[in-house]
Short mmCIF file of C-alpha atoms in Angstrom, two decimals:
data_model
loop_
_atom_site.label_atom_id
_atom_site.label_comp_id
_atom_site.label_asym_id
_atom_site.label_seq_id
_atom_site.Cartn_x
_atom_site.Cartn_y
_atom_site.Cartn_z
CA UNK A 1 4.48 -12.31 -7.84
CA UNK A 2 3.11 -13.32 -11.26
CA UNK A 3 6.48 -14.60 -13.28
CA UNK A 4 7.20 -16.43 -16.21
CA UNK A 5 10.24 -16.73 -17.65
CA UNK A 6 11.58 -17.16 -21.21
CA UNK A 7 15.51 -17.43 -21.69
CA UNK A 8 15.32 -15.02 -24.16
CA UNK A 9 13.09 -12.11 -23.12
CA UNK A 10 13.44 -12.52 -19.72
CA UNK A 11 10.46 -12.67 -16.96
CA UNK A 12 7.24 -11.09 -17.34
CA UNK A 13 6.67 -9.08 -13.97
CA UNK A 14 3.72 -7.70 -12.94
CA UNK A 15 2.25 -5.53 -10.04
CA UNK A 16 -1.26 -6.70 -8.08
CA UNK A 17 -3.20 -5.32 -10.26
CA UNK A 18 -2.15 -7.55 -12.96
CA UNK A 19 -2.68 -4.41 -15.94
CA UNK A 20 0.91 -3.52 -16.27
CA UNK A 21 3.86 -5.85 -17.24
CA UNK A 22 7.08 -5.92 -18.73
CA UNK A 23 10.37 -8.14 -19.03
CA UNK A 24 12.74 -7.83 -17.28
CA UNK A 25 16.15 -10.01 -16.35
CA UNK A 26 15.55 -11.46 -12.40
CA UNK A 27 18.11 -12.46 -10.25
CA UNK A 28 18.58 -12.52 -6.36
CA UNK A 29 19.29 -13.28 -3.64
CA UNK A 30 22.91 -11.85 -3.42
CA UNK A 31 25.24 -11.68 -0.87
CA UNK A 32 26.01 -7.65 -0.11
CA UNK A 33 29.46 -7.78 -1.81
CA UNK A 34 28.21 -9.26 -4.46
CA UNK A 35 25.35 -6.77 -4.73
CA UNK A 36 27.51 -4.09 -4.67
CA UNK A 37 29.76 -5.14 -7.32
CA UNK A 38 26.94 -5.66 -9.35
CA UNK A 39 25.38 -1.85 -8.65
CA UNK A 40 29.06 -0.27 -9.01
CA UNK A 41 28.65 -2.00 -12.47
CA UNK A 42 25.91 -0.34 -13.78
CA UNK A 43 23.83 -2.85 -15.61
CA UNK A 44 22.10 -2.16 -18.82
CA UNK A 45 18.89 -0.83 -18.06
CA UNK A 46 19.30 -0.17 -14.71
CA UNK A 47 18.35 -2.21 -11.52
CA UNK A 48 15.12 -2.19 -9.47
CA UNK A 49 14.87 -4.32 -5.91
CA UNK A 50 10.97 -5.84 -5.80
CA UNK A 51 9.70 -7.03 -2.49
CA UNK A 52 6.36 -9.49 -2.70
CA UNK A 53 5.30 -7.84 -5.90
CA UNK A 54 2.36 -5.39 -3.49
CA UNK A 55 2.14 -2.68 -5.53
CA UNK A 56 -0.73 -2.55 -7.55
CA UNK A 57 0.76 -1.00 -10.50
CA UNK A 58 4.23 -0.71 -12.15
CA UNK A 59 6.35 0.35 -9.38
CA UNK A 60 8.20 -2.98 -8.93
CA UNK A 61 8.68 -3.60 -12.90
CA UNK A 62 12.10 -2.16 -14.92
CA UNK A 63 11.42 -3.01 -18.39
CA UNK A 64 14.17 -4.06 -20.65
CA UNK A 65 16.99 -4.01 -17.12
CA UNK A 66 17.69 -6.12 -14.19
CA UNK A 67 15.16 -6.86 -11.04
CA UNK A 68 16.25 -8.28 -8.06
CA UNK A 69 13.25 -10.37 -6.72
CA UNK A 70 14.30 -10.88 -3.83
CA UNK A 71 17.70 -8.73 -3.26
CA UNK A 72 18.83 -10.24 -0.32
CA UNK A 73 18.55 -13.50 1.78
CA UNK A 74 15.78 -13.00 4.80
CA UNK A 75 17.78 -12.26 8.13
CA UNK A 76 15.36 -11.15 11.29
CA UNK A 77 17.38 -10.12 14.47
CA UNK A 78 14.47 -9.06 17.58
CA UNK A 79 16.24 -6.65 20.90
CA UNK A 80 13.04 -7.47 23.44
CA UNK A 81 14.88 -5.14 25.73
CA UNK A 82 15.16 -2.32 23.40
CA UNK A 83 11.55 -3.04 21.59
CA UNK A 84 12.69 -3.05 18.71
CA UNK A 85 13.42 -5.31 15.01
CA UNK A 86 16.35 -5.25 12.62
CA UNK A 87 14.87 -6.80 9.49
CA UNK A 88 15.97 -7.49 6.24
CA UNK A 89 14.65 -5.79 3.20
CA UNK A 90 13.55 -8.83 1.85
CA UNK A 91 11.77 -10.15 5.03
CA UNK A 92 8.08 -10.39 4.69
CA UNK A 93 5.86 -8.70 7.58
CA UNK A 94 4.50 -12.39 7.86
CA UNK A 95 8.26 -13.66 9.30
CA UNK A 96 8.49 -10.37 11.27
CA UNK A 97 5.19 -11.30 12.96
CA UNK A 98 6.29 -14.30 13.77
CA UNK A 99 9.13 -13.44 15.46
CA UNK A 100 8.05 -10.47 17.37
CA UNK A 101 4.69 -11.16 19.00
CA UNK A 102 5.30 -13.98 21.16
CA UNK A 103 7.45 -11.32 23.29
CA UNK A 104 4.87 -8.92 23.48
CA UNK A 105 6.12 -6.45 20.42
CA UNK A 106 4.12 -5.87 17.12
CA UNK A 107 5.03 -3.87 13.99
CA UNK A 108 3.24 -0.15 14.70
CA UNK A 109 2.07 -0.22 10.86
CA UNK A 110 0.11 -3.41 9.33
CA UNK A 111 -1.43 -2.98 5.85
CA UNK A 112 -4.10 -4.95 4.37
CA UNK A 113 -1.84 -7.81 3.86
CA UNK A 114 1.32 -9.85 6.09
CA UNK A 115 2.71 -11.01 2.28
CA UNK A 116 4.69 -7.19 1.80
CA UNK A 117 8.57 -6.84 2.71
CA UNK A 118 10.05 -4.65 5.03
CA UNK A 119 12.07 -3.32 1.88
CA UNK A 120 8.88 -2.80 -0.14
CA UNK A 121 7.13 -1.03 2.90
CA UNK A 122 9.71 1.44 3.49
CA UNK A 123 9.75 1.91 -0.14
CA UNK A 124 5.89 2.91 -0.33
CA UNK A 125 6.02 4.53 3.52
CA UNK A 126 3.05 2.13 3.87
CA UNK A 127 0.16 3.00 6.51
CA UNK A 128 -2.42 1.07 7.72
CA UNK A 129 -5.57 1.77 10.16
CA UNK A 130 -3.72 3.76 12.34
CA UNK A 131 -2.39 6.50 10.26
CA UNK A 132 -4.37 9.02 12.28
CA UNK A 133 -2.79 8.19 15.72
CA UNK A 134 0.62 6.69 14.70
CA UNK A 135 1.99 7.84 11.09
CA UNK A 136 2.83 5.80 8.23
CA UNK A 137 6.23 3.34 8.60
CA UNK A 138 8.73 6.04 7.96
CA UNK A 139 7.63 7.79 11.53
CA UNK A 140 8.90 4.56 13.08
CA UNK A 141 12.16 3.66 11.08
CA UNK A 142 15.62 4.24 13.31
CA UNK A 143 17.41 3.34 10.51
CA UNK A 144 18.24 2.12 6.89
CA UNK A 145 20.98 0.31 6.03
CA UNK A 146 21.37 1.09 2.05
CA UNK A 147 22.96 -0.16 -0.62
CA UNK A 148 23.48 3.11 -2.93
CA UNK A 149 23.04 3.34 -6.44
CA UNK A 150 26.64 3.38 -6.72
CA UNK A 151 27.17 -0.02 -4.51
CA UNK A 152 28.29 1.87 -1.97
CA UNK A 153 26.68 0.44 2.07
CA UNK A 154 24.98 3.35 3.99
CA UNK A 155 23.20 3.82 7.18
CA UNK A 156 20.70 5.87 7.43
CA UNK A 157 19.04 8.10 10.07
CA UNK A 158 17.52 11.01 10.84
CA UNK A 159 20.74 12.33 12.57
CA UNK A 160 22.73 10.87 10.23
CA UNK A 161 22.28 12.05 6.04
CA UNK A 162 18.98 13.34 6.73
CA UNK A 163 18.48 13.77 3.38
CA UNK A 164 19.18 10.11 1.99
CA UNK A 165 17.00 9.04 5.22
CA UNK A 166 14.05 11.32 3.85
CA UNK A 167 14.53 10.06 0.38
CA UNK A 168 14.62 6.74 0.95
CA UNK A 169 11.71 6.48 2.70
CA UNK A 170 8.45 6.46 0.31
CA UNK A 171 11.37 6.52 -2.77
CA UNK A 172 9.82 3.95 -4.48
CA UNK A 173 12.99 2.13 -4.76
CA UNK A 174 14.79 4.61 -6.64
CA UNK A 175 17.53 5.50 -4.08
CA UNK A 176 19.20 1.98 -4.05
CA UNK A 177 18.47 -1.07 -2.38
CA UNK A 178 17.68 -1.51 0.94
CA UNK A 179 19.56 -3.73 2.58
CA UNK A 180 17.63 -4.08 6.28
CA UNK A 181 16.44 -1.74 8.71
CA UNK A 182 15.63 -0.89 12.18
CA UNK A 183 12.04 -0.46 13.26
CA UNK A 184 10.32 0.45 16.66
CA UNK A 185 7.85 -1.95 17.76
CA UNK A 186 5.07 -1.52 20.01
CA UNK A 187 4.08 -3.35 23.27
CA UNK A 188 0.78 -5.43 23.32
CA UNK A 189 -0.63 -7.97 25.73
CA UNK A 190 -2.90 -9.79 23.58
CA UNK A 191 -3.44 -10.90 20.30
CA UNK A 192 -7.17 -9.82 20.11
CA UNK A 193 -8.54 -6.82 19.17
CA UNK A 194 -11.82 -5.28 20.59
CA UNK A 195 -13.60 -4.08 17.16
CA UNK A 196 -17.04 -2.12 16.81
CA UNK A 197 -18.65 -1.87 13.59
CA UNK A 198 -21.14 0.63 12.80
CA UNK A 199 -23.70 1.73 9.65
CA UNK A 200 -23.56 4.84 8.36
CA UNK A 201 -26.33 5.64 5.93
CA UNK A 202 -24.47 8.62 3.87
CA UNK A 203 -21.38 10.30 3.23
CA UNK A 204 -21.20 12.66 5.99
CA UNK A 205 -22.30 9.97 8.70
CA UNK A 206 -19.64 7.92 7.69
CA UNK A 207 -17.01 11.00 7.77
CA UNK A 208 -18.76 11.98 11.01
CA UNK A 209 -18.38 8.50 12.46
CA UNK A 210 -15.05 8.23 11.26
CA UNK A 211 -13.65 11.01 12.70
CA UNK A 212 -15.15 9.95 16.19
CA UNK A 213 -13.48 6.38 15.50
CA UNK A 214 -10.02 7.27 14.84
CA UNK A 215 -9.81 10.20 17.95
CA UNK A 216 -10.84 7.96 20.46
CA UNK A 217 -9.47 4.30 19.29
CA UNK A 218 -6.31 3.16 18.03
CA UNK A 219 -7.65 1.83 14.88
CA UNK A 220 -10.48 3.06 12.48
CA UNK A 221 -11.26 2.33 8.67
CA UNK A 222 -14.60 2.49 6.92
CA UNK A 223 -15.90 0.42 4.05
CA UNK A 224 -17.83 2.75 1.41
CA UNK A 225 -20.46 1.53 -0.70
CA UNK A 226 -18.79 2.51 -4.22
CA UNK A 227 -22.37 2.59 -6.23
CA UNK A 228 -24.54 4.19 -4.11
CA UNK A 229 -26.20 7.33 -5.27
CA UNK A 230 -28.82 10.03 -3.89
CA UNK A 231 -29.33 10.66 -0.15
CA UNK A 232 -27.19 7.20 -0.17
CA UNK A 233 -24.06 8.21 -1.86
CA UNK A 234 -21.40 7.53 0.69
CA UNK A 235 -22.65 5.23 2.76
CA UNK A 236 -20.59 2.12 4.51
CA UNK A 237 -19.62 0.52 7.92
CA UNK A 238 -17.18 1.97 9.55
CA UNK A 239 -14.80 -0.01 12.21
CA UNK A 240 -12.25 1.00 15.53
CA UNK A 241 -10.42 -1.69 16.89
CA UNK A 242 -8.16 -1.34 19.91
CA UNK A 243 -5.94 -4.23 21.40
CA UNK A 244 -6.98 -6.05 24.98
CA UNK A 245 -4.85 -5.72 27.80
CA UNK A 246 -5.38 -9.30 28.77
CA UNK A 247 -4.39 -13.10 27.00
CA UNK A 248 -4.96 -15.71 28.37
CA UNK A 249 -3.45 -18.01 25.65
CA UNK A 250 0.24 -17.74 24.79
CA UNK A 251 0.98 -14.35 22.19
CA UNK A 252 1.72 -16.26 18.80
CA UNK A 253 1.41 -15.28 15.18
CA UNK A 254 0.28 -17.79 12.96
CA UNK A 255 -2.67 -17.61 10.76
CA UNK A 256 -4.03 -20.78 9.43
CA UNK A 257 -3.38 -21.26 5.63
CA UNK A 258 -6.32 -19.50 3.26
CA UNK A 259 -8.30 -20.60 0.25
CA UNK A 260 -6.32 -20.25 -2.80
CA UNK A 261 -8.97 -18.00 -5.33
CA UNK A 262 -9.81 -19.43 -8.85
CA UNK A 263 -8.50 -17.74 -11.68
CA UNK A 264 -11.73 -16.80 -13.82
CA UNK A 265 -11.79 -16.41 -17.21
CA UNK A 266 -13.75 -13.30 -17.56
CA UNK A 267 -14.11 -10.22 -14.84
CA UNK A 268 -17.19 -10.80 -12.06
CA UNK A 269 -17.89 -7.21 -12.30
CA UNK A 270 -19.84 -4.86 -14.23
CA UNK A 271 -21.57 -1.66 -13.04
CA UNK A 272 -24.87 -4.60 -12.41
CA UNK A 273 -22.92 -6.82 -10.20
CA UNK A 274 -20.63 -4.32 -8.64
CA UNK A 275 -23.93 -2.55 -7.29
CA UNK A 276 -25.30 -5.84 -6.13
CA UNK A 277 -21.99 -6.58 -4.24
CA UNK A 278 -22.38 -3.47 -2.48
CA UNK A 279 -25.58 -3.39 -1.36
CA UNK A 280 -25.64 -6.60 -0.03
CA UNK A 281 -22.09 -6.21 1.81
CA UNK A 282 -24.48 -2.90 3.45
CA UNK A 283 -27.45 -4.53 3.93
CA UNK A 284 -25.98 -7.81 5.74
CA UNK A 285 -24.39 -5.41 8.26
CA UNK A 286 -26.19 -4.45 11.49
CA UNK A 287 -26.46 -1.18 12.72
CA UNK A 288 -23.67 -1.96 15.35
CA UNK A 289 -22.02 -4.78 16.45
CA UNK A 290 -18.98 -5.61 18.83
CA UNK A 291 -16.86 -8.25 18.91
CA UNK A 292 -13.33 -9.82 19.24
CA UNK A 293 -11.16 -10.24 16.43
CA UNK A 294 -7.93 -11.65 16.08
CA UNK A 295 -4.23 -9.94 14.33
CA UNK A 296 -4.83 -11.65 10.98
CA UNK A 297 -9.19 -11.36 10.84
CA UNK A 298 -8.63 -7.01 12.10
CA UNK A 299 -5.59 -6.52 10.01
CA UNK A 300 -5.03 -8.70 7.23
CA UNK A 301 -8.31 -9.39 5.50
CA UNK A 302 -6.60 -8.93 2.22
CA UNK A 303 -4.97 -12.32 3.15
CA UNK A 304 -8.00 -14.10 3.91
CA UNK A 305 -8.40 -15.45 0.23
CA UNK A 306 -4.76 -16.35 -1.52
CA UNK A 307 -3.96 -14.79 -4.99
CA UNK A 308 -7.53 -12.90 -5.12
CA UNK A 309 -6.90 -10.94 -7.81
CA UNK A 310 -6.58 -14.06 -10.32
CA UNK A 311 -10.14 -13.71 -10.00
CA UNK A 312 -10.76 -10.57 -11.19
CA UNK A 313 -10.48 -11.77 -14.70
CA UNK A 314 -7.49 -11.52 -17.77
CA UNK A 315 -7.57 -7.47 -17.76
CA UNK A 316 -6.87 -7.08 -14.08
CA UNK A 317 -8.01 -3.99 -12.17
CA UNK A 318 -6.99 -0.88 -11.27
CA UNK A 319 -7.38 0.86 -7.82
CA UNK A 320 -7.07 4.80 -7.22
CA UNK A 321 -6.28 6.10 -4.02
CA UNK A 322 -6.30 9.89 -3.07
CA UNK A 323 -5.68 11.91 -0.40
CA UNK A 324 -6.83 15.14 0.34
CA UNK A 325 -7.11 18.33 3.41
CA UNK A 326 -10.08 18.51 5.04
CA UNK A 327 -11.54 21.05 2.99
CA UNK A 328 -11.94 18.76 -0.17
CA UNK A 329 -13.27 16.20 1.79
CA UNK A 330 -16.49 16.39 -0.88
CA UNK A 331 -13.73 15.44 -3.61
CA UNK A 332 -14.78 11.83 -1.89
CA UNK A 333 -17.88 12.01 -3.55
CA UNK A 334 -17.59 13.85 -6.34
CA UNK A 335 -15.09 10.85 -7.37
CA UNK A 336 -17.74 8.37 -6.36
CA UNK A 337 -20.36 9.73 -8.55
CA UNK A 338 -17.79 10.53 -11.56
CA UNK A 339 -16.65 6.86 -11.44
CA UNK A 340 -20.50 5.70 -11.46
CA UNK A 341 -21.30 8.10 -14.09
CA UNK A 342 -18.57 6.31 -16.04
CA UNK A 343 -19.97 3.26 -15.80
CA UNK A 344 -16.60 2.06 -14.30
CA UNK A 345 -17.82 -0.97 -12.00
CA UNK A 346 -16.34 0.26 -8.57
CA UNK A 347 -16.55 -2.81 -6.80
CA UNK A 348 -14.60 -2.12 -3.23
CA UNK A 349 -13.80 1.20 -1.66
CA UNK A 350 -12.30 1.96 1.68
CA UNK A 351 -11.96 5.47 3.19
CA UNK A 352 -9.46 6.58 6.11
CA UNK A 353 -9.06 9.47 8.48
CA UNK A 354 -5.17 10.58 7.59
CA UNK A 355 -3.56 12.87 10.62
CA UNK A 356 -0.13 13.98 9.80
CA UNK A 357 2.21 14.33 6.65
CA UNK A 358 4.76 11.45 5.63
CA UNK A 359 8.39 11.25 6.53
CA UNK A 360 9.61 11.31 2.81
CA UNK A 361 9.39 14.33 -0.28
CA UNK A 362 7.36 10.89 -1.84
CA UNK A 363 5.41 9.82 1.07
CA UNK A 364 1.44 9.63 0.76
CA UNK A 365 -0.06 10.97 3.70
CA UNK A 366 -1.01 13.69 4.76
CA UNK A 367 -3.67 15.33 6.77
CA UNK A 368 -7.35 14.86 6.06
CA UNK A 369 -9.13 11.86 4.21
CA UNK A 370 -8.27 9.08 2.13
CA UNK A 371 -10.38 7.36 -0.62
CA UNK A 372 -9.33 4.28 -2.40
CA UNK A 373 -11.60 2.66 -5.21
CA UNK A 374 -10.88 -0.97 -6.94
CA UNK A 375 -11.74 -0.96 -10.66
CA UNK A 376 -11.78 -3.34 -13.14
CA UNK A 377 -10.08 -2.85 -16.23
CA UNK A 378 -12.67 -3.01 -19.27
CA UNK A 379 -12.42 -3.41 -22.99
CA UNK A 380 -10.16 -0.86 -24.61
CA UNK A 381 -12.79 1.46 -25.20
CA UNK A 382 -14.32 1.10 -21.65
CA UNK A 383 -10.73 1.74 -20.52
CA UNK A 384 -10.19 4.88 -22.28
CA UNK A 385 -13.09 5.85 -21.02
CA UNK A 386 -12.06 5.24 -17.36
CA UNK A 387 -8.36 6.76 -17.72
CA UNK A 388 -10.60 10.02 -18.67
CA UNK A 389 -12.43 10.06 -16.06
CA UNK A 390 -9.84 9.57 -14.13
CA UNK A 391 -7.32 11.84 -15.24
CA UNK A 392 -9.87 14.56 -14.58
CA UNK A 393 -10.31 13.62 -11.22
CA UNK A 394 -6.28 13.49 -10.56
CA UNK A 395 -6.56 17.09 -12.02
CA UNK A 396 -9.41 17.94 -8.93
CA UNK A 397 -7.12 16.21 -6.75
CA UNK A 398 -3.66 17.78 -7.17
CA UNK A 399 -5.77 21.28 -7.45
CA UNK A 400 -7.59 20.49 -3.68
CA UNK A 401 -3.31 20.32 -2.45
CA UNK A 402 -4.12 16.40 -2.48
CA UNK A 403 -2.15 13.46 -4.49
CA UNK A 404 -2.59 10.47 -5.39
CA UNK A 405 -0.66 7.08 -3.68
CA UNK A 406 2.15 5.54 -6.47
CA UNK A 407 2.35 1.93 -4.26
CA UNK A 408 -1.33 1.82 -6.04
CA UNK A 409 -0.44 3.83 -9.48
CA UNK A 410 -0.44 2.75 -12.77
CA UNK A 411 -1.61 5.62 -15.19
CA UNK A 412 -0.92 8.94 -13.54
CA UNK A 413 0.76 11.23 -15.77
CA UNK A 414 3.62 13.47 -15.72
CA UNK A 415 2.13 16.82 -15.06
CA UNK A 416 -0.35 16.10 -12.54
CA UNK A 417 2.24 14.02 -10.48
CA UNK A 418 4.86 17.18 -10.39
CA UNK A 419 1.45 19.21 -9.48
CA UNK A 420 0.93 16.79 -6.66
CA UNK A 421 4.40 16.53 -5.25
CA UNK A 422 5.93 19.48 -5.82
CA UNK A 423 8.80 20.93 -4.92
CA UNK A 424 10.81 17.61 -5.63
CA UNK A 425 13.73 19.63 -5.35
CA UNK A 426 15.31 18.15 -2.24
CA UNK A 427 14.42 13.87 -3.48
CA UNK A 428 16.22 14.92 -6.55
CA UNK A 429 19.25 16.04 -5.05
CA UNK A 430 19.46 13.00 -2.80
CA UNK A 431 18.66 10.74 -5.82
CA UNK A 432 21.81 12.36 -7.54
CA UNK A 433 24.07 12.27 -4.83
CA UNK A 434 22.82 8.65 -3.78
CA UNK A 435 22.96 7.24 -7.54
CA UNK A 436 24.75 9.16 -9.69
CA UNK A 437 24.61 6.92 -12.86
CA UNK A 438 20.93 6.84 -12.73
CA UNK A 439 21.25 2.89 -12.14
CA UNK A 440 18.32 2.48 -10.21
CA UNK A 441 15.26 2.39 -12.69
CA UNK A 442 11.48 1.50 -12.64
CA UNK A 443 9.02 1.70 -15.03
CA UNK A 444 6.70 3.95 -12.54
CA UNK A 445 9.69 5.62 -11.91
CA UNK A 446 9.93 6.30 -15.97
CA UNK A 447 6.81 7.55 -16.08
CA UNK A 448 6.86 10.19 -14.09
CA UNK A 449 10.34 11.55 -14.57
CA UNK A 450 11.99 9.89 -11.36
CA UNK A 451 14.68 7.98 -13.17
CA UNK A 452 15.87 7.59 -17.16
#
């Protein structure tokens, strides 16, 4: 979480991406009853729970009101029998980890990175490598324990205010603050991972070979080479991973400390070097290889260098992820060559095979194929140029029935979200029946209409 404080203005607050701020007041963590008293009170300009400050864009920022950073103290409480976790909001996947796999158990979602909270994952309906086989975290949630808008503590199930469940799941924080929740694990008996890696020398190999990957293992993700153009737009290594049935060490979790990155003064990438990056990262790559990985190396290789995006330079970047059906699969590399064309530096890009719709009205996924791009944020004029480019492709998007992921957002306008996630109908009506006063607030949520 970047945070400085001032007395008078409060903290500057930021999302990953490090191109949106504001100031907010912070204050946590907060005993329940004391939480609730301060919800029922409805402080000027609103409240907003943040988690580890994951989202890439504005989502955990409320300009001008109150954030709670975190909400609650961390409480982790593990039923082997029943295989499953009650974990507090503000528990990080890291602690959860911790405590679950040595009996066997493992969260059945793991994003890029351990450093997210339970609260902040339900909150985004995160998915990871599995999405195809498994869902996103909402598919695995048997409750939510919530602290409404109005202070008011409510659980939450899919028997039980179906509605509020739905809502608060993918909600973005909007509903209230989640106070802990219930997940089902699932059993492993190793800590190692059997992963294949293969080349794929253009866009429909890599769809082709992706496809394969994620019907037949647990686990599949490609990288894409972002700058690649001509018979070699598209291309990248895709990976399947699928846990052993054997260990012969004991099942911990605890991955050794990483490199903290150096804060640069200017961004490493430019359309030169971002091509350079890329096809070297291909290049290196063999045409296959196999080979054991461990929890951390497979699923957390956004953790491998601490604070990384210090070192994207003062401006920060932005990264734009999509989803869309099957039948705009090309949208993949239309975007692709529209961001090159742009001159907009793409320096990363990973692509996944999505299988079924999200829990929540504001869930991401849904079925077909996932993009996401990393960009660097330019000089104003190289930014205005890149919020063109990519406004038109959020237009392609919501007209292909796809939408764009607000965990990474932190431009997308008005219109083209309500074309993307239409009919909200049935998230509003929670919302208002969940927080009447409009108390809980974001600046993503302001942006898009969620929230006053």
């Amino acid at each position: 979480m970047t945070q400085s404080l001032t007395q008078s203005q409060g903290a500057l607050l930021q999302g990953w991406g490090r191109s949106t701020g504001s100031r907010a007041r912070v204050r946590g963590p907060l005993a329940t009853q004391e939480l609730s008293e301060l919800l029922a009170g409805c402080p000027e300009g609103g409240v907003l729970a943040r988690g580890a400050g994951c989202s890439y864009g504005d989502a955990a920022q409320n300009a001008g009101g109150l954030v709670l950073a975190p909400a609650t103290r961390t409480s982790i409480e593990l039923d082997v029998l029943g295989g499953t976790v009650r974990a507090a909001g503000s528990a990080r996947f890291a602690e959860v980890l911790a405590k679950v796999v040595p009996e066997g158990l493992l969260l059945p979602v793991l994003p890029g990175t351990s450093r997210l909270t339970v609260g902040g994952a339900i909150a985004a309906d995160v998915h990871g490598k599995n999405q195809r086989a498994d869902g996103s975290l909402g598919d695995w949630l048997e409750s939510i324990e919530l602290l409404d808008g109005s202070g008011q503590v409510r659980l939450l199930t899919v028997d039980q205010d179906a509605e509020a469940f739905a809502a608060t799941i993918g909600g973005m924080g909007l509903t209230g603050v989640i106070l802990a929740a219930t997940i089902r694990l699932i059993p492993i008996s190793s800590t190692r991972l059997q992963v294949t890696s293969r080349r794929a020398a253009d866009l429909d190999a890599l769809l082709d070979e992706l496809d394969a990957a994620a019907r037949t293992s647990r686990y599949a993700v490609a990288w894409i080479d972002t700058t690649a153009s001509g018979p070699r737009l598209g291309r990248g290594i895709v990976d399947r991973g699928d846990h052993l049935t054997s260990e012969q060490e004991p099942l911990c979790y605890a991955p050794a400390r990483a490199p903290l990155a150096p804060r640069l003064p200017i961004g490493p990438f430019t359309p030169v070097t971002a091509r350079a990056f890329n096809s070297l990262w291909y290049r290196k790559a063999p045409r296959e290889r196999s080979g054991v990985q461990g929890l951390s190396e497979f699923f957390h290789r956004l953790d491998a260098v601490r604070e990384w995006n210090r070192s994207l330079g003062p401006r920060g970047f932005l990264q734009y992820q999509f989803a869309v059906p099957d039948t705009a699969a090309g949208l993949l590399g239309e975007a692709l060559t529209a961001l090159r064309r742009a001159q907009a530096a793409p320096f990363l890009g990973t692509v996944k095979r999505f299988g079924c719709t999200g829990v929540g009205p504001l869930s991401f996924p849904l079925p077909g194929w996932s993009l996401a791009v990393d960009l660097p944020v330019a000089s104003a004029a190289g930014r205005a140029r890149l919020h063109a480019v990519l406004d038109q492709l959020d237009q392609r998007v919501a007209e292909a029935g796809g939408r764009i992921y607000l965990a990474k957002d932190a431009r997308l306008g008005r219109a083209a979200f309500e074309a993307m996630y239409r009919p909200l109908d049935d998230w509003r009506a929670a919302r208002a029946r969940l927080d009447p006063a409009d108390t809980m607030r974001s600046d993503l949520g302001r942006r898009l209409g969620l929230c006053p």
